[in-house]
Coordinates of C-alpha atoms in Angstrom, one line a residue:
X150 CA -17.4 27.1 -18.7
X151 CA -17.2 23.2 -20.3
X152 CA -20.2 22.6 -22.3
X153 CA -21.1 19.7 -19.2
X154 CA -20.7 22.0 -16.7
X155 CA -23.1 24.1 -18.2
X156 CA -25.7 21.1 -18.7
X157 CA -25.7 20.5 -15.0
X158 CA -26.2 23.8 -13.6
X159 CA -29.3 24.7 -16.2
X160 CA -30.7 21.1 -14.8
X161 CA -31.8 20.5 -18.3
X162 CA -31.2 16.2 -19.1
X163 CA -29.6 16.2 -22.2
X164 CA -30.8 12.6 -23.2
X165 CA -34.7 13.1 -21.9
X166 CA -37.8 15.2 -22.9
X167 CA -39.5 14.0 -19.6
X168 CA -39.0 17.5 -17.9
X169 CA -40.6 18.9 -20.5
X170 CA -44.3 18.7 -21.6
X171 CA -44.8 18.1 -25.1
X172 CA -47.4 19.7 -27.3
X173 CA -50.0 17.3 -28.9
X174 CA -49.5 16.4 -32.7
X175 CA -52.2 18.5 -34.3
X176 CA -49.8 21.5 -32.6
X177 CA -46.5 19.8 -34.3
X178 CA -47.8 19.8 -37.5
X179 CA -49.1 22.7 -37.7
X180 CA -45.7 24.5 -36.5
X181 CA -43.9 22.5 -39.4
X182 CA -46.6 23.4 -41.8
X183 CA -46.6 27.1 -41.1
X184 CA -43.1 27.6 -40.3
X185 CA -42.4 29.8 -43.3
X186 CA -45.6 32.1 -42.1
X187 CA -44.8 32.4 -38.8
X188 CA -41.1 33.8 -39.8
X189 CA -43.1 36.0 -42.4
X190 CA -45.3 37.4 -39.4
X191 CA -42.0 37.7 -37.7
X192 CA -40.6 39.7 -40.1
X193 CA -44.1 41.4 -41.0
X194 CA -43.4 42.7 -37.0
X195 CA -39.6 43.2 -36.7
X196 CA -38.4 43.9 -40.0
X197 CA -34.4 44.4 -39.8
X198 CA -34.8 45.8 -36.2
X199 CA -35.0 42.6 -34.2
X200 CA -31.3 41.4 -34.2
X201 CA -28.2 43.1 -34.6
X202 CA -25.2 42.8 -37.5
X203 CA -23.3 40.1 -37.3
X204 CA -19.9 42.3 -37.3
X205 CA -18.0 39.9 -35.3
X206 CA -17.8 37.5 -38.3
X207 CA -14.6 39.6 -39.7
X208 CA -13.1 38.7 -36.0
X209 CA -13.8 35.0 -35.8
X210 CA -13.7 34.1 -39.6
X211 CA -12.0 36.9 -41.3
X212 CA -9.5 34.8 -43.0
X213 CA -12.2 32.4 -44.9
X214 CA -13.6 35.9 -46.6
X215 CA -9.7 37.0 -48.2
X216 CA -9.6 35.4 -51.8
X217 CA -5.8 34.3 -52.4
X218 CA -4.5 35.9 -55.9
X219 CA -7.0 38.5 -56.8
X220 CA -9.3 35.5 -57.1
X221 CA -12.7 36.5 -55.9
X222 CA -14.7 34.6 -53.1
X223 CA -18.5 33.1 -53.5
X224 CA -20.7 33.5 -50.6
X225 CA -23.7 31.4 -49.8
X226 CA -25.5 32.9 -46.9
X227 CA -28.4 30.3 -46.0
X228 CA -31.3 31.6 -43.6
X229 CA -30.0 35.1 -44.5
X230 CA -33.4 36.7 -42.3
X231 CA -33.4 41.0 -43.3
X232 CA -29.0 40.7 -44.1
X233 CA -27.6 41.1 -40.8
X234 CA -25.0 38.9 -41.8
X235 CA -24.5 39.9 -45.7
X236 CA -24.3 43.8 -45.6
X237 CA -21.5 43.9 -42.5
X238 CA -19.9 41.0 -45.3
X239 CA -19.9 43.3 -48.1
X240 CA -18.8 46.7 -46.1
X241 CA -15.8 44.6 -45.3
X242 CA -14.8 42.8 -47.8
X243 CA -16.2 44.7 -51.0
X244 CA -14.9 42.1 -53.4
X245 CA -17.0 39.0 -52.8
X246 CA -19.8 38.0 -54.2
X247 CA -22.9 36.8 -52.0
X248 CA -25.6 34.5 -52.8
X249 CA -28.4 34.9 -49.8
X250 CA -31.3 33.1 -49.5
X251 CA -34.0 32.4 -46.7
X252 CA -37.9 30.9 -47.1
X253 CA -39.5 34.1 -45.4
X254 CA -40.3 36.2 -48.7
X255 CA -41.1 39.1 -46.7
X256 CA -37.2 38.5 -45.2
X257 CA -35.6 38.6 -48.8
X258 CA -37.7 41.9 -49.6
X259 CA -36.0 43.1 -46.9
X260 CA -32.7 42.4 -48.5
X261 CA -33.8 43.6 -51.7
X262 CA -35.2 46.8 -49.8
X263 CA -31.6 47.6 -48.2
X264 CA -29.5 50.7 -49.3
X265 CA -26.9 48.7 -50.2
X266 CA -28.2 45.9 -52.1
X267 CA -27.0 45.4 -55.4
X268 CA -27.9 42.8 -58.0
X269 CA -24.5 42.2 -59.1
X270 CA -22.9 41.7 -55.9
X271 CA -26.3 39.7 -53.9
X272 CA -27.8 37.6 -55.5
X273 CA -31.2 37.1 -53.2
X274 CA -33.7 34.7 -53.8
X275 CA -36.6 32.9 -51.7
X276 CA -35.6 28.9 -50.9
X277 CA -37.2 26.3 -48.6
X278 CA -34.0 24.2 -48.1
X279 CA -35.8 21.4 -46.8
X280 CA -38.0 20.9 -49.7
X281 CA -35.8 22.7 -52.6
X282 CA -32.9 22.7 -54.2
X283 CA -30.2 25.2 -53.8
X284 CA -29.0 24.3 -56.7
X285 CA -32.0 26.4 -59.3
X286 CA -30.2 29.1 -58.0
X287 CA -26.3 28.8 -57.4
X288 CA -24.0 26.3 -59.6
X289 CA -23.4 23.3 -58.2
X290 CA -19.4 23.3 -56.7
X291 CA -19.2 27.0 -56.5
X292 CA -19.2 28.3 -53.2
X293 CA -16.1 28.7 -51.2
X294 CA -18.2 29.6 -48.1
X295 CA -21.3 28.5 -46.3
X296 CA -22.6 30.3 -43.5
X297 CA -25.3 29.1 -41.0
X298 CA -25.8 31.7 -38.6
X299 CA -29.0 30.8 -36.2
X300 CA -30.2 29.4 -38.8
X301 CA -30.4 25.5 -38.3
X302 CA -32.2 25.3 -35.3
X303 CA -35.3 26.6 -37.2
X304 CA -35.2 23.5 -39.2
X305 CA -37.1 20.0 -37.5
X306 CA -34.1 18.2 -36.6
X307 CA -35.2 15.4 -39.2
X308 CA -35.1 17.4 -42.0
X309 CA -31.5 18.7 -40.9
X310 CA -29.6 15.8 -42.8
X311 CA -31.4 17.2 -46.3
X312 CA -30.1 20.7 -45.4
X313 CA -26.9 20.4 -44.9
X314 CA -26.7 17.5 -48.1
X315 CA -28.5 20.6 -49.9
X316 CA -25.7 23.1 -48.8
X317 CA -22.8 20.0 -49.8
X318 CA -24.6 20.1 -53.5
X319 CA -23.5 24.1 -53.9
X320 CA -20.1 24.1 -51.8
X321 CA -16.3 23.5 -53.5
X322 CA -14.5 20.1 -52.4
X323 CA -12.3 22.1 -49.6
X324 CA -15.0 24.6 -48.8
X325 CA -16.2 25.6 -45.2
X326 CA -19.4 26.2 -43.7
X327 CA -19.2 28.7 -40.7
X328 CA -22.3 28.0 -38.4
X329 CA -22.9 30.0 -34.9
X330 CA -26.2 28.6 -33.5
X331 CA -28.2 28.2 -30.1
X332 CA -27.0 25.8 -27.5
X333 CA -27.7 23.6 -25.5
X334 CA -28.5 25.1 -21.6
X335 CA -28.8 28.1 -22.7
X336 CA -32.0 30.4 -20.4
X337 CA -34.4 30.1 -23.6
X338 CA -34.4 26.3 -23.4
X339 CA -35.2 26.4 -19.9
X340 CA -37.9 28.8 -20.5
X341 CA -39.3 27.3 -23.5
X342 CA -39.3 23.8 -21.6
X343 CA -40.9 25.7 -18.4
X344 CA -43.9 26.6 -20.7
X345 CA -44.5 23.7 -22.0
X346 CA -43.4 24.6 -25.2
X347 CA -41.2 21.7 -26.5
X348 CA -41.9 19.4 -29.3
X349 CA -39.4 17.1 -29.4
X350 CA -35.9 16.2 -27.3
X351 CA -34.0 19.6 -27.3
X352 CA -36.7 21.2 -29.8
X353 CA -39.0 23.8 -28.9
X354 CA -41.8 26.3 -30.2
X355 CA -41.4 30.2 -28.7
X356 CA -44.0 32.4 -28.1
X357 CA -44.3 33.9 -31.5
X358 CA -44.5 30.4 -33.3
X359 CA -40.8 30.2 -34.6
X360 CA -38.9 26.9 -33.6
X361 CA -35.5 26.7 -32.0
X362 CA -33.1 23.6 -31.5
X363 CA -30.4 23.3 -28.7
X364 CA -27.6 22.0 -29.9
X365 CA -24.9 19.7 -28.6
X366 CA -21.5 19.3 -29.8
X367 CA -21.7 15.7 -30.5
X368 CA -25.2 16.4 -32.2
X369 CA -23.8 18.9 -34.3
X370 CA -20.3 16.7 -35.3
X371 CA -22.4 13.1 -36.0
X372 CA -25.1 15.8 -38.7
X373 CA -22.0 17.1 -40.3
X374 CA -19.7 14.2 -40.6
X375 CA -22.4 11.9 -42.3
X376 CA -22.4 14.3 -44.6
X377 CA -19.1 14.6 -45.6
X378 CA -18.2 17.2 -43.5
X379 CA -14.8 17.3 -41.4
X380 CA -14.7 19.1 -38.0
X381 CA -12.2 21.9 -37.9
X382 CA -13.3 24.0 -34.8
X383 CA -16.4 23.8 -32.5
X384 CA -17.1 25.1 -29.4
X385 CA -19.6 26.1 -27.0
X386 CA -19.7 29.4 -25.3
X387 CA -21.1 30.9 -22.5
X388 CA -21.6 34.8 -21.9
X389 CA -24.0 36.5 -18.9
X390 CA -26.1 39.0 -21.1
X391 CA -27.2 41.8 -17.9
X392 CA -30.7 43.3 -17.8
X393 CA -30.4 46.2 -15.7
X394 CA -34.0 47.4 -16.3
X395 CA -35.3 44.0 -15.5
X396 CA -32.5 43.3 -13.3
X397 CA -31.8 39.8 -14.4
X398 CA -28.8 38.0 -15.3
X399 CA -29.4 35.8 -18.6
X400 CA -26.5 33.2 -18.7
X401 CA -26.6 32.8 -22.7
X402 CA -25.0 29.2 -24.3
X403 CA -24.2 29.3 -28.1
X404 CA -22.2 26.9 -30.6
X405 CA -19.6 27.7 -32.9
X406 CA -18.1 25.4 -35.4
X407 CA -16.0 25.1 -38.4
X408 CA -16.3 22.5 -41.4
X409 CA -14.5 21.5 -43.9
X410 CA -16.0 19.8 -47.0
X411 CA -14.0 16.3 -47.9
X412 CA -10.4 15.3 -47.7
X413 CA -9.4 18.5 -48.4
X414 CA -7.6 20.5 -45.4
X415 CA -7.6 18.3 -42.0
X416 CA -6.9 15.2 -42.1
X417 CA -8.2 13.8 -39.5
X418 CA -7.0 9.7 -37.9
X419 CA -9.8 7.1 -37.3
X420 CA -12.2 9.5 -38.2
X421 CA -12.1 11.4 -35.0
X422 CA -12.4 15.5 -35.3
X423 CA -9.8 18.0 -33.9
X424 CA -11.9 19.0 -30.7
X425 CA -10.9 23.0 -30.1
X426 CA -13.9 22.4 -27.9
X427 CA -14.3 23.5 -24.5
X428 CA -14.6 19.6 -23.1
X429 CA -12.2 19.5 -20.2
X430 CA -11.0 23.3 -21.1
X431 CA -12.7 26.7 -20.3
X432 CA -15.0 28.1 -22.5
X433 CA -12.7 30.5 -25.3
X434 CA -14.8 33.7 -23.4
X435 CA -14.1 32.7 -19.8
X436 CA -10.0 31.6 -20.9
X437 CA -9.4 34.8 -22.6
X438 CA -8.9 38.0 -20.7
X439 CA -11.4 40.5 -19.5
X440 CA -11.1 42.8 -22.2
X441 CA -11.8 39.7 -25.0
X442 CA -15.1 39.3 -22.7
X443 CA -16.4 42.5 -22.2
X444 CA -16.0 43.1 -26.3
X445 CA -17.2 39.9 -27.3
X446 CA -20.3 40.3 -29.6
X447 CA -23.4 37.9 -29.0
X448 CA -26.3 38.5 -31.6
X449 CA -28.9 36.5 -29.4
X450 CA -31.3 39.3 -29.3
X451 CA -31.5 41.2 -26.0
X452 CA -35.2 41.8 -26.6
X453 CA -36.3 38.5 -24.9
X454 CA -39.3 39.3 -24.7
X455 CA -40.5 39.7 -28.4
X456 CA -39.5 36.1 -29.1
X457 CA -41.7 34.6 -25.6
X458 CA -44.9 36.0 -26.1
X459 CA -45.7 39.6 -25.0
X460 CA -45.5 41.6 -28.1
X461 CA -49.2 42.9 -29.7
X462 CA -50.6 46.3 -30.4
X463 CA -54.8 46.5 -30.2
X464 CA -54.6 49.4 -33.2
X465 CA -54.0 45.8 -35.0
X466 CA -57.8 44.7 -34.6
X467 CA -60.2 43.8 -37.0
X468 CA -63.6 43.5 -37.3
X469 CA -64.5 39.5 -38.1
X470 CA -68.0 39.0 -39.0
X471 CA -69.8 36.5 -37.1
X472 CA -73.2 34.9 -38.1
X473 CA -75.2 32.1 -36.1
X474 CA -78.8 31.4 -36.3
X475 CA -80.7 34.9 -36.1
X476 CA -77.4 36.2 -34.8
X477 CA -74.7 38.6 -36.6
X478 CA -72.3 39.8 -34.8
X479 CA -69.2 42.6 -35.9
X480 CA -66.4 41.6 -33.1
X481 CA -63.4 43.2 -32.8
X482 CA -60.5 41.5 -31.9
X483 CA -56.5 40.2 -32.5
X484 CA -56.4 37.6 -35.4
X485 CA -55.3 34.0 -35.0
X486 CA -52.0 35.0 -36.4
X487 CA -51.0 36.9 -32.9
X488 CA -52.3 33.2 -31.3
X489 CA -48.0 32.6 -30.7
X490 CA -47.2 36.5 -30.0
X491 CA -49.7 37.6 -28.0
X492 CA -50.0 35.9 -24.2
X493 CA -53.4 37.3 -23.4
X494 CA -55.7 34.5 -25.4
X495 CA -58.3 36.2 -24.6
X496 CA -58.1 39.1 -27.0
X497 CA -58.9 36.6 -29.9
X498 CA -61.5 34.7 -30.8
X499 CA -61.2 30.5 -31.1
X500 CA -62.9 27.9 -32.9
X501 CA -64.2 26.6 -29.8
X502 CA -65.9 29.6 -28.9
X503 CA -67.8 30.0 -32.5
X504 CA -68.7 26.8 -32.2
X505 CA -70.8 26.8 -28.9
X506 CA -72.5 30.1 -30.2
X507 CA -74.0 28.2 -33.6
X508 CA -75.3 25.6 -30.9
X509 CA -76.6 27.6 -28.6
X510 CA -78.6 29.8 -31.5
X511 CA -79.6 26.2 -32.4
X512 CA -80.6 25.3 -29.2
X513 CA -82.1 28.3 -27.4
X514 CA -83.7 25.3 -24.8
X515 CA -80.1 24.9 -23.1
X516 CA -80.0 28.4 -22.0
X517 CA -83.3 30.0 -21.9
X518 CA -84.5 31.1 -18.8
X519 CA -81.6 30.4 -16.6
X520 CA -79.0 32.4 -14.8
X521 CA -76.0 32.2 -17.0
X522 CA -72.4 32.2 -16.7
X523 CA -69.7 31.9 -19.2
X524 CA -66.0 31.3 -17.7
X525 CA -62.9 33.0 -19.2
X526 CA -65.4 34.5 -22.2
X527 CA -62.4 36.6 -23.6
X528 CA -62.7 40.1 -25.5
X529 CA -65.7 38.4 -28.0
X530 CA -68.5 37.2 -25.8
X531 CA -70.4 35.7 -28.6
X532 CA -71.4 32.8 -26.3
X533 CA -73.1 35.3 -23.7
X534 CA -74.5 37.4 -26.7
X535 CA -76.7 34.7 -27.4
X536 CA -77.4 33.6 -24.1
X537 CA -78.2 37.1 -23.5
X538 CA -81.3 37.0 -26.0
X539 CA -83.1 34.5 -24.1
X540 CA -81.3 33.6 -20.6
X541 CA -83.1 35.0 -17.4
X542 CA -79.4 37.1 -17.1
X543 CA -75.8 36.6 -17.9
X544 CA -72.7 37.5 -16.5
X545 CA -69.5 36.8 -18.7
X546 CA -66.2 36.8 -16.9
X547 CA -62.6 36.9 -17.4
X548 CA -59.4 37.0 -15.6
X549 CA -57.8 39.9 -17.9
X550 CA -58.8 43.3 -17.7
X551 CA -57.8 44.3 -21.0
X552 CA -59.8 41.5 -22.2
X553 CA -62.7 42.7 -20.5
X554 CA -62.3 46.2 -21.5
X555 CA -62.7 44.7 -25.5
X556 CA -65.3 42.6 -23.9
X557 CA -67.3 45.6 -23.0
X558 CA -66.6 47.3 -26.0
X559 CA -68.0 44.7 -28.2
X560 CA -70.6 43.9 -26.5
X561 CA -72.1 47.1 -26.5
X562 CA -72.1 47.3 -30.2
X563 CA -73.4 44.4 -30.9
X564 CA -76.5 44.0 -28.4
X565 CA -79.8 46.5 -28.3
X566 CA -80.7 48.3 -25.0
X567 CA -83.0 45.5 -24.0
X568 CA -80.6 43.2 -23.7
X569 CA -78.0 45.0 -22.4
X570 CA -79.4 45.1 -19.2
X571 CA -79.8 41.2 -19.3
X572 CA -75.8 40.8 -19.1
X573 CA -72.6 41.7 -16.6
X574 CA -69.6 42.0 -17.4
X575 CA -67.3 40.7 -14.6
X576 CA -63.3 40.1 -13.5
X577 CA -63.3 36.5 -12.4
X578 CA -59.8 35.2 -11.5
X579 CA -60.4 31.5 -10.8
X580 CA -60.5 30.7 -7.1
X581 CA -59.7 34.5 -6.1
X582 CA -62.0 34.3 -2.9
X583 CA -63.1 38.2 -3.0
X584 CA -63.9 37.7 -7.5
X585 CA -65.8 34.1 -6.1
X586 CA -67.7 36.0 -4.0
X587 CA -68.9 39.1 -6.1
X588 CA -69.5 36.6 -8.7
X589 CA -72.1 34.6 -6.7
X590 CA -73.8 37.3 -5.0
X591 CA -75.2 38.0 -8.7
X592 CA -77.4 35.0 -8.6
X593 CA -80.4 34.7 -7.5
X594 CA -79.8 35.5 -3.8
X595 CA -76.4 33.8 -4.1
X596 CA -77.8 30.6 -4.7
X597 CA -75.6 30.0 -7.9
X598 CA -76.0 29.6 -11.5
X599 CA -78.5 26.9 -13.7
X600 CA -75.5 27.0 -16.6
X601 CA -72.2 27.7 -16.9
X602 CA -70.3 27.5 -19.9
X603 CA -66.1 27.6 -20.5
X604 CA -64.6 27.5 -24.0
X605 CA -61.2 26.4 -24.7
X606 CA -60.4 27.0 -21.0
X607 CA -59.2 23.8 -20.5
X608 CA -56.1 24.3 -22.4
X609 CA -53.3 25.3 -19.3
X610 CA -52.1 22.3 -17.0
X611 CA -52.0 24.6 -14.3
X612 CA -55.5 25.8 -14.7
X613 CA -57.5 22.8 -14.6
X614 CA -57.9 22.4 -11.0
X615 CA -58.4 26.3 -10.8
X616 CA -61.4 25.9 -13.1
X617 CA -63.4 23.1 -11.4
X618 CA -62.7 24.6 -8.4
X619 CA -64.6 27.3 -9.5
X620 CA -67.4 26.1 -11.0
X621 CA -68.4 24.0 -8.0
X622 CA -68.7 27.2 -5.9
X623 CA -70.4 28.8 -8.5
X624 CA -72.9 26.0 -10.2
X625 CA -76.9 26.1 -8.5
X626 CA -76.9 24.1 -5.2
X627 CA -80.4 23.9 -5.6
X628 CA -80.7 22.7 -9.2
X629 CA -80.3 19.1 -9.9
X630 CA -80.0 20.2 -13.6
X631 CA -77.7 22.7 -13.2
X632 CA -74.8 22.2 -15.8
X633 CA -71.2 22.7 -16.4
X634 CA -70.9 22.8 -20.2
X635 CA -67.5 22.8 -21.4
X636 CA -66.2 23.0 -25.5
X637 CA -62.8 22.7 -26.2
X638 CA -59.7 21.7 -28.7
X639 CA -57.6 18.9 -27.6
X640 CA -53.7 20.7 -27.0
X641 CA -51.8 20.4 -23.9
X642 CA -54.0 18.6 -21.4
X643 CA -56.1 14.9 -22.4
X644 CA -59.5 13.9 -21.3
X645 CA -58.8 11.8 -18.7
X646 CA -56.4 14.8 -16.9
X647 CA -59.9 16.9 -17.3
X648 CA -61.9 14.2 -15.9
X649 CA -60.2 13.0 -12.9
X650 CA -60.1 16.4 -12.2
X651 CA -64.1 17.2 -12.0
X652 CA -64.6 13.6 -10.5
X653 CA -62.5 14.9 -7.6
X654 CA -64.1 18.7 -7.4
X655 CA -67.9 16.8 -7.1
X656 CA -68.8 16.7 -10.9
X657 CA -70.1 13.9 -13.1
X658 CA -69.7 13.3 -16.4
X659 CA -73.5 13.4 -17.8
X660 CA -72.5 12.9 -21.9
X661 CA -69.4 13.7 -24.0
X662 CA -69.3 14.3 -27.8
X663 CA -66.0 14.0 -29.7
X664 CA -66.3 15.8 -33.6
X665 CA -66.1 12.6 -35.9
X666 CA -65.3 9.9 -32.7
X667 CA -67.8 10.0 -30.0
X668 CA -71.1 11.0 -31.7
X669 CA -73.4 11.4 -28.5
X670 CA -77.1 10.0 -28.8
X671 CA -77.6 11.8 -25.7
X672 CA -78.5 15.4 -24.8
X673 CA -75.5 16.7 -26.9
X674 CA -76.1 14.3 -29.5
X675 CA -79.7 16.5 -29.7
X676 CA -78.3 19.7 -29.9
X677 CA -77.1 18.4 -33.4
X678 CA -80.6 17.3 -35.0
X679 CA -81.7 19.3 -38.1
X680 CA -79.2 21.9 -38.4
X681 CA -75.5 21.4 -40.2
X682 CA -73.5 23.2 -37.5
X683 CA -71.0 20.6 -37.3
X684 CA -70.4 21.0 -41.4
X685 CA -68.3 24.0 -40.8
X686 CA -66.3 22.7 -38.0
X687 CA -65.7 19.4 -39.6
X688 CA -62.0 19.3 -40.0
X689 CA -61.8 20.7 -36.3
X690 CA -60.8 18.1 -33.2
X691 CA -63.4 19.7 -31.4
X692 CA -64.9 18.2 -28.2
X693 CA -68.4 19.0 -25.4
X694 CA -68.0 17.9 -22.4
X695 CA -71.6 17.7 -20.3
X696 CA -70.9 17.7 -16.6
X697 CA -74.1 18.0 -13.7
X698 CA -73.0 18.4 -9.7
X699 CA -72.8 14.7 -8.2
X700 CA -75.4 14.7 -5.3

């Protein structure tokens, strides 16, 4: 399949991010500043199970490996993850010597760890190539080979000029770099753009926090050949990867290239590169004959999953203390570092959420005596804890059932017998008619609830309208003063999208505080006098939004 033909059917436009939505620049930073942690984690999780060894490398490349006159070959194997590219190397040609080097520490322990590691044929070391040099650890000019296996589409595409100038500083004038990477069309892109997970034109953050670029050929050739490099192979390919369990056909896209450093080898008129491409040809799989596709190795990982967002084990919990204002509270929950491998957000605990319990110990006045409800509460329920202490009664919902289940646990460890009885604990899947229903009925006969509070629920496109919805069957018909307080983190979904949505369910906007933008000098603004609750959330984006029923 041509690499075009396989742009137009995934309906993915090549030269646009406009299908995609983009995630906010506090997100983008942060995925560049913990890139190396969240392969760490990855590794933490997977160790040297998640992908398979790169056997096929003897097949496609086995000639660059075979040093000519007893002369012996240097290696550089850049991203080299837990050495499913070195020790398959080594097994087959036991002569070479290998320099391996990726920035996950935990992924060069692995190495280190493997039976057959040895220091004097792998030399393994921990590098950022975007920040440092390759050359503290291999002589400059030495290596014959490069190989980039899924490794460049980690990198932010405008750091990918420095990498592969970091890789020319250590290569010989003449020597290759073999790169295999993701691209462009293939199912992962179209389910990382679906999410909403892309960060820039064909670059995207999956569910586990990792990054992946898409590449195109022409990409690939214009990075290369402004650096030096001279195009001796590339080619897209195309294999359907079968899920019988799931039953689902994955058509999976991947790029393979050759390049040659300098004048050495091709030489190449008006500067254009020898295509071997699949433009106006059939992809090298789909050309070849059936046997060629049915052995055809592909090392994107069959377990999909792992890398979207479903992977998390609750024996992982810990206890995270949690003090307000004549509060302390011993929650059990996921850590922050499962926030990209775990779907259910619910099973941890956001900033958000810690901050509206420190005001509400603060301000005791904004729930006391009411009927309380606290929308998508998660597994914590810190916010209904201390509601709980002086509200007329709470009920804390969420859509999740094992969220609710940790809910219940913690809760009951944390609050005495008295005020046990003063909360519920209930499954409310906004605008499910029959949860609606239930839900209401536990107000004072039905008539609704006085205050209802939602942290960080605002952060799904898709759930906004959901929400509001919601709230307006829920909120007091009969109290003017009833209130819809909502406390969130700017990521996916602006103000004015939250707005426009509660001026269209009935709401009003009554006051709005924005952490060190919008200081309110109205009933938010009050919640704030003579305590320091904001001095702990100070470097946070947080924002309150106050909203009454528009009679």
């Amino acid at each position: 399949m041509a690499a075009g033909e396989q742009q137009q059917k995934s309906g993915i436009s090549a030269s646009s991010t406009s299908s995609g939505r983009l995630v906010t620049p506090f997100w983008k930073e942060k995925y560049e500043r913990d890139a190396r942690r969240y392969w760490d984690i990855f590794y933490k999780r997977h160790e040297d199970k998640f992908f398979k060894d790169r056997h096929y490398l003897d097949k496609e490349w086995g000639k660059y490996f075979e040093g000519q006159g007893g002369r012996k070959m240097v290696i550089l194997e850049v991203g080299c993850g837990a050495g499913n590219t070195i020790f398959p190397l080594i097994s087959t040609y036991p002569d070479i010597f290998v320099h391996a080097c990726d920035f996950s520490p935990r992924a060069v322990d692995l190495v280190k760890k493997h039976k057959d590691y040895r220091p004097d044929q792998v030399n393994a070391f921990v590098c950022d190539i975007t920040s440092e040099q390759l050359t503290e650890n291999v002589q400059p000019s030495s290596a014959d080979v490069v190989t980039m296996i899924f490794m460049l589409s980690a990198v932010a595409p405008a750091k990918m000029p420095s990498v592969i100038q970091n890789v020319r500083n250590v290569l010989k004038n003449g020597g290759r770099v073999l790169f295999r990477d993701y691209a462009f069309g293939d199912l992962a892109q179209e389910r990382l753009m679906s999410k909403g997970q892309q960060i820039s034109e064909n670059f995207y953050v999956r569910g586990d926090g990792t990054r992946a670029y898409y590449f195109s050929n022409e990409y690939l050739v214009d990075l290369f050949s402004s650096c030096g490099f001279i195009v001796e192979e590339i080619c897209v390919h195309n294999k359907q990867v079968e899920n019988r369990s799931l039953d689902l056909v994955m058509n999976r896209n991947w790029i393979q290239a050759t390049f040659i450093l300098g004048s050495a080898g091709l030489q190449v008129p008006n500067g254009q590169h020898d295509n071997h491409t699949c433009e106006d040809k059939e992809d090298k799989i789909t050309a070849n004959a059936q046997k060629k596709r049915i052995c055809e190795e592909i090392d994107l990982s069959e377990d999909f999953n792992n890398m979207f967002g479903t992977s998390y084990n609750l024996d992982e919990a810990q206890i995270i203390r949690i003090k307000a204002k004549g509060h302390d509270f011993k929650i059990k929950m996921l850590t922050k570092e499962y926030q990209h491998t775990c779907k259910l957000t619910g099973l941890m605990l956001w900033e958000s959420a810690q901050f509206m319990c420190s005001l509400l110990a603060e301000n005791p006045s904004v729930v006391s005596g009411k009927r309380v409800l606290e929308l998508g509460c998660g597994s914590a329920g810190i916010c209904s804890m201390v509601a709980a202490s002086v509200a007329q009664f709470v009920v804390a919902t969420d859509g999740d059932a094992e969220s609710l289940d940790l809910l219940r646990d913690n809760i009951a460890s944390n609050l005495e017998p008295n005020l046990l009885k003063r909360i519920l604990i209930r499954k409310l899947f906004w605008g499910d008619k029959d949860d609606l229903k239930a839900v209401r009925e536990l107000s004072s006969k039905g008539t609704g609830f006085d205050c209802i509070i939602g942290t960080d629920v605002t952060y799904n496109p898709d759930a906004i309208l959901p929400l509001f919805k919601t709230a307006r069957e829920l909120i007091s018909s009969e109290d003017s003063e009833a209130a819809l307080i909502l406390c969130y983190i700017q990521r996916r979904v602006d103000e004015d999208s939250i707005l426009s949505t509660a001026t269209a369910q009935g709401f009003r906007l009554v006051d709005k505080w924005i952490n060190g933008i919008h200081q309110s000098n109205g009933i938010i603004g009050s919640w704030f006098w003579g305590n320091d609750v904001c001095s702990a959330f100070k470097n946070a984006t947080l924002s309150i939004l106050y909203f009454q029923v528009r009679h």
